[in-house]
CSV table of C-alpha atoms in Angstrom, one decimal:
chain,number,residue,atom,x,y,z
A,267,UNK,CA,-1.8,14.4,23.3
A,268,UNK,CA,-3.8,14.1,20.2
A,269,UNK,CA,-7.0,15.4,19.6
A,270,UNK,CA,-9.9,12.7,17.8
A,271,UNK,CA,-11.1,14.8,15.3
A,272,UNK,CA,-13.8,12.4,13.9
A,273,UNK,CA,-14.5,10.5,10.9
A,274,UNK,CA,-13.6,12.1,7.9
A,275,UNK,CA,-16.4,14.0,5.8
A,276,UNK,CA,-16.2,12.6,2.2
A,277,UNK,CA,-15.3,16.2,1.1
A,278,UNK,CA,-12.2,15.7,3.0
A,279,UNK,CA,-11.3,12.6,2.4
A,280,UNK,CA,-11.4,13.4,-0.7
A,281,UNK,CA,-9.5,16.3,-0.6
A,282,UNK,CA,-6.4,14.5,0.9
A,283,UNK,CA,-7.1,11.6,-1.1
A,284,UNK,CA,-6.3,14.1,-4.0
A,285,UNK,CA,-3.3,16.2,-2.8
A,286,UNK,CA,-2.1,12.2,-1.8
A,287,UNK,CA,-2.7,11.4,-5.4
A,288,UNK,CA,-0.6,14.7,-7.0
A,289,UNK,CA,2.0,14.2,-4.4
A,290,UNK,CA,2.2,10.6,-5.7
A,291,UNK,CA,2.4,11.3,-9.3
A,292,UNK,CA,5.4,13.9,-8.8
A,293,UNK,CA,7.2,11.3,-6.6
A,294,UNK,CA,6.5,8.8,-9.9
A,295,UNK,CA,7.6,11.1,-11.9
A,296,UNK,CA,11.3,11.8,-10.2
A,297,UNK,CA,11.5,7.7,-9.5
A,298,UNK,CA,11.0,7.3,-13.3
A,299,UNK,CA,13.3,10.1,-14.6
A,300,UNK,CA,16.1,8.0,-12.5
A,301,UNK,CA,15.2,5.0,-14.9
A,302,UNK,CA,15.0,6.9,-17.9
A,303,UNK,CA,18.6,8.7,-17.0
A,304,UNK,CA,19.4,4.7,-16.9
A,305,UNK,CA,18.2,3.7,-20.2
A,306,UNK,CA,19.6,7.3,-22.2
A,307,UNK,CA,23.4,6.2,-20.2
A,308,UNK,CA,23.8,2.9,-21.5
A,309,UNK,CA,22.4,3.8,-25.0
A,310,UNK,CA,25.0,6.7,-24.6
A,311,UNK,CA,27.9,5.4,-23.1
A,312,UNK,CA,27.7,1.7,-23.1
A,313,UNK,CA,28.3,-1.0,-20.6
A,314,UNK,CA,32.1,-1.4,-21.6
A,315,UNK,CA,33.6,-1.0,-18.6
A,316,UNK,CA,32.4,-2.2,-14.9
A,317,UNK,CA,33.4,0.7,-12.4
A,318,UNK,CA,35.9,-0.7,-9.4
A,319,UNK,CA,35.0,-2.0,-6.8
A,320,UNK,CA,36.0,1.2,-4.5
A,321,UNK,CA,33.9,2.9,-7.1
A,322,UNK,CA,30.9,0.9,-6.0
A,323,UNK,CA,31.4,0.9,-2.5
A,324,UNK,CA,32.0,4.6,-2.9
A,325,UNK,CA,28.8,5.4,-4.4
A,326,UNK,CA,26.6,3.0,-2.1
A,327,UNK,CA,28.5,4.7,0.8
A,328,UNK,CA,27.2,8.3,-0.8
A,329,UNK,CA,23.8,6.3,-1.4
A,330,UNK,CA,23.6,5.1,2.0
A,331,UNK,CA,24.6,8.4,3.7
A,332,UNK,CA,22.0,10.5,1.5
A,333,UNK,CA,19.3,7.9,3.2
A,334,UNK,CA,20.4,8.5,6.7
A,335,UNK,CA,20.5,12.3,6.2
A,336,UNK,CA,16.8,11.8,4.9
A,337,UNK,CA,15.7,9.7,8.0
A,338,UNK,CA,17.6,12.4,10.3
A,339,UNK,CA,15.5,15.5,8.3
A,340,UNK,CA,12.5,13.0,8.8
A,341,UNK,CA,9.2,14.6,8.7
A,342,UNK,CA,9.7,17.7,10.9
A,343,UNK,CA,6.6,20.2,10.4
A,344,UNK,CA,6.0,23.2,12.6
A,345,UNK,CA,2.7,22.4,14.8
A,346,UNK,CA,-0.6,23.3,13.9
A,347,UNK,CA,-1.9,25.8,16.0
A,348,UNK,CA,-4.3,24.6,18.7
A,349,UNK,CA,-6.9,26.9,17.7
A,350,UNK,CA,-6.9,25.8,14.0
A,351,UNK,CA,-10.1,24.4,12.6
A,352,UNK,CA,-9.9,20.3,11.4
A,353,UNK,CA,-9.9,21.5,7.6
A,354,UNK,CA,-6.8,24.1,8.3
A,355,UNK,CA,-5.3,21.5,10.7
A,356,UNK,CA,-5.3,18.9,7.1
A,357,UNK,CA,-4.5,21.9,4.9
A,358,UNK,CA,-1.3,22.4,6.9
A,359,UNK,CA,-0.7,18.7,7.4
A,360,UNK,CA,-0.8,18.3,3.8
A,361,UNK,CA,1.5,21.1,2.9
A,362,UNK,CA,4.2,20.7,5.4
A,363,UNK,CA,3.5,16.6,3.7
A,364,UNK,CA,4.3,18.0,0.8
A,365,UNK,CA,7.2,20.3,1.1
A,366,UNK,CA,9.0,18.0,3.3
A,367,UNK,CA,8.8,14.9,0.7
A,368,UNK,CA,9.9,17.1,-2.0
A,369,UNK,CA,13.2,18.0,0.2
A,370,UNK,CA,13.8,14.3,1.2
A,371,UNK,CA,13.4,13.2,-2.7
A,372,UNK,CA,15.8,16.0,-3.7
A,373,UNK,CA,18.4,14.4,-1.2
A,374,UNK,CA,18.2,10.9,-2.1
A,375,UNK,CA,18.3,11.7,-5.8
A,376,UNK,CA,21.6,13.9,-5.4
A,377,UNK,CA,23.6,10.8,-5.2
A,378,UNK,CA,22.2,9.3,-8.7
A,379,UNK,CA,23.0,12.8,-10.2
A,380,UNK,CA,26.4,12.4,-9.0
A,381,UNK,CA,26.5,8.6,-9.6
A,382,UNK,CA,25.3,10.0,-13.8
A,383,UNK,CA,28.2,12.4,-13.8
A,384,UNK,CA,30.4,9.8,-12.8
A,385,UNK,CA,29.6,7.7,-15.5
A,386,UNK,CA,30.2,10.6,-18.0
A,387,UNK,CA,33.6,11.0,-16.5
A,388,UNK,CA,34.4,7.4,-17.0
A,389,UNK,CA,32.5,7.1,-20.0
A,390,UNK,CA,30.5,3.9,-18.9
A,391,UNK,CA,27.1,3.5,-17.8
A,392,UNK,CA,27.9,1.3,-15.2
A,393,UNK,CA,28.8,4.1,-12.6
A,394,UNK,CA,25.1,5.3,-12.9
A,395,UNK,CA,23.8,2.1,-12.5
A,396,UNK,CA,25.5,1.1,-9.8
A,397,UNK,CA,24.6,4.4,-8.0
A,398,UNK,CA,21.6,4.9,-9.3
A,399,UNK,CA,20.0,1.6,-8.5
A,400,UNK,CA,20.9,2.5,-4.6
A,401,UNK,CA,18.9,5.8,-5.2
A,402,UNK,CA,15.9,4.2,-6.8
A,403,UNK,CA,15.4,1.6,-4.2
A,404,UNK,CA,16.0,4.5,-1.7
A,405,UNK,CA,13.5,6.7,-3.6
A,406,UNK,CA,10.6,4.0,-3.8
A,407,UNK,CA,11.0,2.9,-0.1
A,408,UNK,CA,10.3,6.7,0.6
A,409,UNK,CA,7.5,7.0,-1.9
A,410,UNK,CA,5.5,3.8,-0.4
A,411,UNK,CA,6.5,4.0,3.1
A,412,UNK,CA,5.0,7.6,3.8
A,413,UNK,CA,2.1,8.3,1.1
A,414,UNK,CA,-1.4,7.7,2.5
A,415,UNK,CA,-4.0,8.9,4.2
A,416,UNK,CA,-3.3,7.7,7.7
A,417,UNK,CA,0.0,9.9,7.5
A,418,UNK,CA,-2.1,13.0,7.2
A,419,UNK,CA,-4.9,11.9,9.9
């Protein structure tokens, strides 16, 4: 059963609002390397060759299986103690927030690292492309599904 802990003082509000806020910017920051990866492969390699379509299903089937593995790791935190105070109790919330977005990002980007190897194998941008664009969307659906306040409350 969860415990009302009250409205918010601004203090902590705006404590969250700002670990939110960093927590946000390094989530930006991995969703936009994945475009930039894009842009440095196909001024690299070129768009010569489209990969097969095995090759595509292959690399939304790695894409689609790093996004279940994310849902099945989830969001699992160790409890807060009961006896924790409401600004430990956010303190933890936010680090275990934290931590666990950080491991689900690293698994949904594997598959575009792979998908850019592939596409240095082949020598075509097109591999990373077609992989990467599965990661992205899986990358921002993770990044704007989880990140606010109301996660943390």
């Amino acid at each position: 059963m969860r415990r009302y802990l009250g409205p918010m003082s601004a203090d902590r509000e705006s404590f969250v609002r700002t670990r939110l806020q960093s927590l946000r910017i390094i989530a930006g920051s991995l969703i936009g390397a994945l475009v930039i990866f894009a842009v440095v492969a196909v001024v690299v390699l070129g768009l010569e060759e489209y990969p097969s379509p095995v090759t595509a299903a292959a690399l939304f089937a790695i894409n689609v299986a790093a996004f279940i593995v994310v849902e099945v790791v989830g969001y699992r935190t160790p409890a807060v103690p009961r006896d924790a105070d409401e600004d430990t109790a956010v303190r933890v919330g936010l680090d275990a927030l934290q931590q666990t977005t950080i491991t689900r990002f690293a698994i949904i980007e594997a598959p575009a690292l792979l998908s850019l190897a592939w596409a240095f194998t082949t020598g075509s941008a097109w591999a990373y492309l077609v992989g990467g664009f599965w990661a992205l969307l899986a990358m921002a659906f993770a990044q704007f599904a989880f990140s606010s306040p109301n996660t943390i409350a």
